[in-house]
PDB file of C-alpha atoms (C1' of nucleotides) in Angstrom:
ATOM      1  CA  UNK X   1     -37.470 160.829  70.954  1.00  0.00           C
ATOM      2  CA  UNK X   2     -38.464 157.145  70.030  1.00  0.00           C
ATOM      3  CA  UNK X   3     -38.397 156.293  73.294  1.00  0.00           C
ATOM      4  CA  UNK X   4     -40.626 159.184  74.371  1.00  0.00           C
ATOM      5  CA  UNK X   5     -43.058 158.285  71.527  1.00  0.00           C
ATOM      6  CA  UNK X   6     -42.900 154.706  72.795  1.00  0.00           C
ATOM      7  CA  UNK X   7     -44.102 155.747  76.080  1.00  0.00           C
ATOM      8  CA  UNK X   8     -47.661 156.761  74.708  1.00  0.00           C
ATOM      9  CA  UNK X   9     -50.251 154.184  75.525  1.00  0.00           C
ATOM     10  CA  UNK X  10     -48.034 152.601  78.152  1.00  0.00           C
ATOM     11  CA  UNK X  11     -49.716 152.211  81.577  1.00  0.00           C
ATOM     12  CA  UNK X  12     -48.178 154.507  84.485  1.00  0.00           C
ATOM     13  CA  UNK X  13     -48.945 152.145  87.376  1.00  0.00           C
ATOM     14  CA  UNK X  14     -48.792 153.593  90.897  1.00  0.00           C
ATOM     15  CA  UNK X  15     -49.334 151.796  94.222  1.00  0.00           C
ATOM     16  CA  UNK X  16     -50.298 153.683  97.153  1.00  0.00           C
ATOM     17  CA  UNK X  17     -51.421 152.374 100.223  1.00  0.00           C
ATOM     18  CA  UNK X  18     -51.567 148.930  98.814  1.00  0.00           C
ATOM     19  CA  UNK X  19     -53.897 150.391  96.145  1.00  0.00           C
ATOM     20  CA  UNK X  20     -52.782 149.813  92.580  1.00  0.00           C
ATOM     21  CA  UNK X  21     -54.114 152.181  89.760  1.00  0.00           C
ATOM     22  CA  UNK X  22     -53.015 152.253  85.996  1.00  0.00           C
ATOM     23  CA  UNK X  23     -53.277 155.178  83.752  1.00  0.00           C
ATOM     24  CA  UNK X  24     -52.699 155.090  80.079  1.00  0.00           C
ATOM     25  CA  UNK X  25     -50.015 157.665  79.203  1.00  0.00           C
ATOM     26  CA  UNK X  26     -51.426 160.339  76.680  1.00  0.00           C
ATOM     27  CA  UNK X  27     -48.834 163.130  76.433  1.00  0.00           C
ATOM     28  CA  UNK X  28     -45.043 163.386  76.840  1.00  0.00           C
ATOM     29  CA  UNK X  29     -42.145 165.605  76.021  1.00  0.00           C
ATOM     30  CA  UNK X  30     -38.456 164.756  75.325  1.00  0.00           C
ATOM     31  CA  UNK X  31     -35.589 166.470  76.738  1.00  0.00           C
ATOM     32  CA  UNK X  32     -32.228 165.430  75.230  1.00  0.00           C
ATOM     33  CA  UNK X  33     -28.713 166.102  76.349  1.00  0.00           C
ATOM     34  CA  UNK X  34     -26.829 169.288  77.353  1.00  0.00           C
ATOM     35  CA  UNK X  35     -26.939 170.622  73.817  1.00  0.00           C
ATOM     36  CA  UNK X  36     -30.870 170.739  74.145  1.00  0.00           C
ATOM     37  CA  UNK X  37     -31.225 174.265  75.522  1.00  0.00           C
ATOM     38  CA  UNK X  38     -34.671 173.278  76.710  1.00  0.00           C
ATOM     39  CA  UNK X  39     -33.195 170.691  78.802  1.00  0.00           C
ATOM     40  CA  UNK X  40     -32.302 171.414  82.851  1.00  0.00           C
ATOM     41  CA  UNK X  41     -29.229 169.759  82.064  1.00  0.00           C
ATOM     42  CA  UNK X  42     -28.074 172.477  79.459  1.00  0.00           C
ATOM     43  CA  UNK X  43     -25.890 173.661  82.117  1.00  0.00           C
ATOM     44  CA  UNK X  44     -24.106 170.568  82.846  1.00  0.00           C
ATOM     45  CA  UNK X  45     -24.128 168.458  86.107  1.00  0.00           C
ATOM     46  CA  UNK X  46     -25.635 170.167  88.951  1.00  0.00           C
ATOM     47  CA  UNK X  47     -27.149 168.913  92.375  1.00  0.00           C
ATOM     48  CA  UNK X  48     -30.644 168.953  90.471  1.00  0.00           C
ATOM     49  CA  UNK X  49     -29.614 167.573  87.084  1.00  0.00           C
ATOM     50  CA  UNK X  50     -27.164 164.621  88.532  1.00  0.00           C
ATOM     51  CA  UNK X  51     -30.140 162.312  88.497  1.00  0.00           C
ATOM     52  CA  UNK X  52     -30.638 162.896  84.701  1.00  0.00           C
ATOM     53  CA  UNK X  53     -27.032 161.430  84.100  1.00  0.00           C
ATOM     54  CA  UNK X  54     -27.989 158.266  85.583  1.00  0.00           C
ATOM     55  CA  UNK X  55     -28.704 155.042  83.373  1.00  0.00           C
ATOM     56  CA  UNK X  56     -32.361 155.207  81.944  1.00  0.00           C
ATOM     57  CA  UNK X  57     -35.083 153.648  84.354  1.00  0.00           C
ATOM     58  CA  UNK X  58     -35.144 156.203  87.402  1.00  0.00           C
ATOM     59  CA  UNK X  59     -37.615 158.984  88.073  1.00  0.00           C
ATOM     60  CA  UNK X  60     -36.598 162.533  87.820  1.00  0.00           C
ATOM     61  CA  UNK X  61     -39.006 164.609  89.945  1.00  0.00           C
ATOM     62  CA  UNK X  62     -38.786 168.382  90.533  1.00  0.00           C
ATOM     63  CA  UNK X  63     -40.804 171.177  91.962  1.00  0.00           C
ATOM     64  CA  UNK X  64     -41.644 173.757  89.070  1.00  0.00           C
ATOM     65  CA  UNK X  65     -42.574 177.312  89.730  1.00  0.00           C
ATOM     66  CA  UNK X  66     -42.592 176.587  93.397  1.00  0.00           C
ATOM     67  CA  UNK X  67     -45.984 174.985  93.145  1.00  0.00           C
ATOM     68  CA  UNK X  68     -45.984 171.733  90.913  1.00  0.00           C
ATOM     69  CA  UNK X  69     -44.122 168.594  90.959  1.00  0.00           C
ATOM     70  CA  UNK X  70     -43.246 167.266  87.639  1.00  0.00           C
ATOM     71  CA  UNK X  71     -42.654 163.837  86.706  1.00  0.00           C
ATOM     72  CA  UNK X  72     -39.968 162.630  84.336  1.00  0.00           C
ATOM     73  CA  UNK X  73     -38.586 159.208  83.295  1.00  0.00           C
ATOM     74  CA  UNK X  74     -34.756 159.253  83.006  1.00  0.00           C
ATOM     75  CA  UNK X  75     -34.053 157.425  79.666  1.00  0.00           C
ATOM     76  CA  UNK X  76     -30.746 156.788  77.649  1.00  0.00           C
ATOM     77  CA  UNK X  77     -27.476 155.559  78.674  1.00  0.00           C
ATOM     78  CA  UNK X  78     -25.449 156.498  81.743  1.00  0.00           C
ATOM     79  CA  UNK X  79     -23.749 159.982  81.641  1.00  0.00           C
ATOM     80  CA  UNK X  80     -26.245 161.317  78.866  1.00  0.00           C
ATOM     81  CA  UNK X  81     -28.655 163.605  80.347  1.00  0.00           C
ATOM     82  CA  UNK X  82     -32.062 162.898  78.925  1.00  0.00           C
ATOM     83  CA  UNK X  83     -35.582 162.375  80.442  1.00  0.00           C
ATOM     84  CA  UNK X  84     -39.236 162.269  79.355  1.00  0.00           C
ATOM     85  CA  UNK X  85     -41.696 164.370  80.934  1.00  0.00           C
ATOM     86  CA  UNK X  86     -44.938 162.674  81.227  1.00  0.00           C
ATOM     87  CA  UNK X  87     -47.377 165.489  80.747  1.00  0.00           C
ATOM     88  CA  UNK X  88     -50.655 163.580  80.648  1.00  0.00           C
ATOM     89  CA  UNK X  89     -52.460 160.288  81.234  1.00  0.00           C
ATOM     90  CA  UNK X  90     -56.315 159.459  80.375  1.00  0.00           C
ATOM     91  CA  UNK X  91     -58.369 161.705  82.263  1.00  0.00           C
ATOM     92  CA  UNK X  92     -55.908 163.939  83.661  1.00  0.00           C
ATOM     93  CA  UNK X  93     -54.408 166.671  81.315  1.00  0.00           C
ATOM     94  CA  UNK X  94     -51.145 168.678  82.599  1.00  0.00           C
ATOM     95  CA  UNK X  95     -48.126 167.604  84.416  1.00  0.00           C
ATOM     96  CA  UNK X  96     -48.907 169.531  87.509  1.00  0.00           C
ATOM     97  CA  UNK X  97     -52.375 167.874  87.801  1.00  0.00           C
ATOM     98  CA  UNK X  98     -50.924 164.383  87.038  1.00  0.00           C
ATOM     99  CA  UNK X  99     -48.592 164.421  90.049  1.00  0.00           C
ATOM    100  CA  UNK X 100     -51.301 165.704  92.197  1.00  0.00           C
ATOM    101  CA  UNK X 101     -53.597 163.219  91.066  1.00  0.00           C
ATOM    102  CA  UNK X 102     -51.287 160.347  91.555  1.00  0.00           C
ATOM    103  CA  UNK X 103     -49.836 161.767  94.791  1.00  0.00           C
ATOM    104  CA  UNK X 104     -46.224 162.055  93.271  1.00  0.00           C
ATOM    105  CA  UNK X 105     -43.534 164.116  94.788  1.00  0.00           C
ATOM    106  CA  UNK X 106     -40.016 164.657  95.008  1.00  0.00           C
ATOM    107  CA  UNK X 107     -39.692 161.726  97.484  1.00  0.00           C
ATOM    108  CA  UNK X 108     -39.549 159.711  94.390  1.00  0.00           C
ATOM    109  CA  UNK X 109     -36.741 161.405  92.764  1.00  0.00           C
ATOM    110  CA  UNK X 110     -34.077 159.150  92.015  1.00  0.00           C
ATOM    111  CA  UNK X 111     -36.062 156.075  92.567  1.00  0.00           C
ATOM    112  CA  UNK X 112     -36.288 153.072  90.193  1.00  0.00           C
ATOM    113  CA  UNK X 113     -39.057 153.065  87.911  1.00  0.00           C
ATOM    114  CA  UNK X 114     -40.212 149.518  89.231  1.00  0.00           C
ATOM    115  CA  UNK X 115     -42.852 148.287  91.492  1.00  0.00           C
ATOM    116  CA  UNK X 116     -40.742 148.428  94.654  1.00  0.00           C
ATOM    117  CA  UNK X 117     -40.718 152.387  94.394  1.00  0.00           C
ATOM    118  CA  UNK X 118     -44.708 152.263  93.868  1.00  0.00           C
ATOM    119  CA  UNK X 119     -44.349 153.949  90.503  1.00  0.00           C
ATOM    120  CA  UNK X 120     -43.614 152.226  87.285  1.00  0.00           C
ATOM    121  CA  UNK X 121     -44.318 151.649  83.584  1.00  0.00           C
ATOM    122  CA  UNK X 122     -46.224 148.379  82.238  1.00  0.00           C
ATOM    123  CA  UNK X 123     -46.510 147.507  78.672  1.00  0.00           C
ATOM    124  CA  UNK X 124     -49.941 145.795  77.918  1.00  0.00           C
ATOM    125  CA  UNK X 125     -48.763 145.239  74.313  1.00  0.00           C
ATOM    126  CA  UNK X 126     -51.503 147.418  72.943  1.00  0.00           C
ATOM    127  CA  UNK X 127     -50.694 149.291  69.854  1.00  0.00           C
ATOM    128  CA  UNK X 128     -50.785 153.140  69.365  1.00  0.00           C
ATOM    129  CA  UNK X 129     -51.471 153.707  65.566  1.00  0.00           C
ATOM    130  CA  UNK X 130     -49.015 156.599  64.075  1.00  0.00           C
ATOM    131  CA  UNK X 131     -52.151 158.448  62.819  1.00  0.00           C
ATOM    132  CA  UNK X 132     -53.253 159.047  66.245  1.00  0.00           C
ATOM    133  CA  UNK X 133     -50.067 160.430  67.397  1.00  0.00           C
ATOM    134  CA  UNK X 134     -49.446 164.109  66.878  1.00  0.00           C
ATOM    135  CA  UNK X 135     -45.670 165.734  67.417  1.00  0.00           C
ATOM    136  CA  UNK X 136     -45.685 169.469  68.409  1.00  0.00           C
ATOM    137  CA  UNK X 137     -43.352 171.886  69.932  1.00  0.00           C
ATOM    138  CA  UNK X 138     -42.682 171.395  73.590  1.00  0.00           C
ATOM    139  CA  UNK X 139     -44.757 173.616  76.000  1.00  0.00           C
ATOM    140  CA  UNK X 140     -43.321 176.332  78.042  1.00  0.00           C
ATOM    141  CA  UNK X 141     -39.826 176.379  76.801  1.00  0.00           C
ATOM    142  CA  UNK X 142     -39.506 179.788  74.671  1.00  0.00           C
ATOM    143  CA  UNK X 143     -36.358 180.664  76.751  1.00  0.00           C
ATOM    144  CA  UNK X 144     -34.473 178.092  74.828  1.00  0.00           C
ATOM    145  CA  UNK X 145     -34.768 179.997  71.537  1.00  0.00           C
ATOM    146  CA  UNK X 146     -36.328 179.405  68.530  1.00  0.00           C
ATOM    147  CA  UNK X 147     -34.168 176.394  67.482  1.00  0.00           C
ATOM    148  CA  UNK X 148     -34.755 174.082  70.597  1.00  0.00           C
ATOM    149  CA  UNK X 149     -38.196 175.474  71.440  1.00  0.00           C
ATOM    150  CA  UNK X 150     -39.316 174.626  67.904  1.00  0.00           C
ATOM    151  CA  UNK X 151     -38.305 170.913  68.059  1.00  0.00           C
ATOM    152  CA  UNK X 152     -41.259 168.948  67.660  1.00  0.00           C
ATOM    153  CA  UNK X 153     -40.339 166.434  70.780  1.00  0.00           C
ATOM    154  CA  UNK X 154     -43.843 166.660  72.369  1.00  0.00           C
ATOM    155  CA  UNK X 155     -46.158 163.703  71.334  1.00  0.00           C
ATOM    156  CA  UNK X 156     -49.891 163.567  72.140  1.00  0.00           C
ATOM    157  CA  UNK X 157     -52.398 160.827  71.476  1.00  0.00           C
ATOM    158  CA  UNK X 158     -55.192 163.107  69.607  1.00  0.00           C
ATOM    159  CA  UNK X 159     -57.733 160.183  69.832  1.00  0.00           C
ATOM    160  CA  UNK X 160     -59.801 161.472  72.716  1.00  0.00           C
ATOM    161  CA  UNK X 161     -61.295 164.527  74.539  1.00  0.00           C
ATOM    162  CA  UNK X 162     -58.178 164.954  76.742  1.00  0.00           C
ATOM    163  CA  UNK X 163     -55.956 165.623  73.897  1.00  0.00           C
ATOM    164  CA  UNK X 164     -58.667 167.882  72.244  1.00  0.00           C
ATOM    165  CA  UNK X 165     -58.911 169.976  75.260  1.00  0.00           C
ATOM    166  CA  UNK X 166     -55.026 170.378  75.642  1.00  0.00           C
ATOM    167  CA  UNK X 167     -54.639 171.256  72.012  1.00  0.00           C
ATOM    168  CA  UNK X 168     -56.909 174.285  72.571  1.00  0.00           C
ATOM    169  CA  UNK X 169     -54.835 175.138  75.872  1.00  0.00           C
ATOM    170  CA  UNK X 170     -51.542 175.221  74.092  1.00  0.00           C
ATOM    171  CA  UNK X 171     -52.798 177.315  71.102  1.00  0.00           C
ATOM    172  CA  UNK X 172     -54.481 180.030  73.214  1.00  0.00           C
ATOM    173  CA  UNK X 173     -50.958 180.443  74.876  1.00  0.00           C
ATOM    174  CA  UNK X 174     -49.200 181.386  72.041  1.00  0.00           C
ATOM    175  CA  UNK X 175     -49.494 185.068  70.856  1.00  0.00           C
TER     176      UNK X 175
ATOM    177  C1'  DT P   1     -25.483 186.068 100.720  1.00  0.00           C
ATOM    178  C1'  DA P   2     -28.681 188.405  97.059  1.00  0.00           C
ATOM    179  C1'  DC P   3     -31.221 188.073  93.025  1.00  0.00           C
ATOM    180  C1'  DT P   4     -33.303 186.076  89.183  1.00  0.00           C
ATOM    181  C1'  DC P   5     -36.586 182.980  86.810  1.00  0.00           C
ATOM    182  C1'  DG P   6     -39.126 179.118  85.698  1.00  0.00           C
ATOM    183  C1'  DA P   7     -40.728 172.000  81.565  1.00  0.00           C
ATOM    184  C1'  DT P   8     -47.649 175.330  85.569  1.00  0.00           C
ATOM    185  C1'  DC P   9     -52.378 176.275  87.064  1.00  0.00           C
ATOM    186  C1'  DG P  10     -56.392 178.709  88.295  1.00  0.00           C
ATOM    187  C1'  DG P  11     -58.776 182.833  88.984  1.00  0.00           C
ATOM    188  C1'  DA P  12     -59.842 187.748  87.693  1.00  0.00           C
TER     189       DA P  12
ATOM    190  C1'  DC D   1     -53.490 188.603  81.864  1.00  0.00           C
ATOM    191  C1'  DC D   2     -51.459 187.745  86.378  1.00  0.00           C
ATOM    192  C1'  DG D   3     -50.197 186.223  91.206  1.00  0.00           C
ATOM    193  C1'  DA D   4     -48.598 182.102  93.893  1.00  0.00           C
ATOM    194  C1'  DT D   5     -44.573 180.163  95.710  1.00  0.00           C
ATOM    195  C1'  DC D   6     -39.630 178.209  96.356  1.00  0.00           C
ATOM    196  C1'  DG D   7     -35.531 176.241  95.388  1.00  0.00           C
ATOM    197  C1'  DA D   8     -31.769 175.796  92.006  1.00  0.00           C
ATOM    198  C1'  DG D   9     -28.555 178.392  89.537  1.00  0.00           C
ATOM    199  C1'  DT D  10     -25.680 182.378  89.081  1.00  0.00           C
ATOM    200  C1'  DA D  11     -23.168 186.278  90.049  1.00  0.00           C
ATOM    201  C1'  DA D  12     -20.745 188.657  93.516  1.00  0.00           C
TER     202       DA D  12
END
DNA sequence: TACTCGATCGGA
DNA sequence: CCGATCGAGTAA
């Protein structure tokens, strides 16, 4: 959780065709362990979730709904499946849109979050004040049941139009 | 081998 | 509100 929160305000850096772009991370979600019924690793090790058991620092990219690539950073120690879903960066709201905007797909699955892979994290030292961070329930995980779906493991920087728009989206979704 | 169901999005 | 679109996971 702390690590997910820590990622807010950090730069997601993409190099593609020699061009480097930096994007401030504005929205993340944490998935933590097999006990977390919203986590893909809830059923243990499988072909897809194996990468989540690696030591932190590699990407976990999968196809969602047969349409969207989802970008996660594997975190934690080896054999503890945990990842942080990068849901948004400044100017881009939504995990599916994010990967589309940065041309990220499953070819990056298992790759190191380092310059060599073309996708990595940079910390420019800037601080994200606690009062600009909101913790909410994770999106689209009702299947996990009230306890786990209710965990406030989604973190959003509320200082900005992007976050405001997203809040409206998530509210209209519940009913 | 069959069947189900998504860590979403955009359009009706 | 609903369809798109496909692969992982599960049951058989």
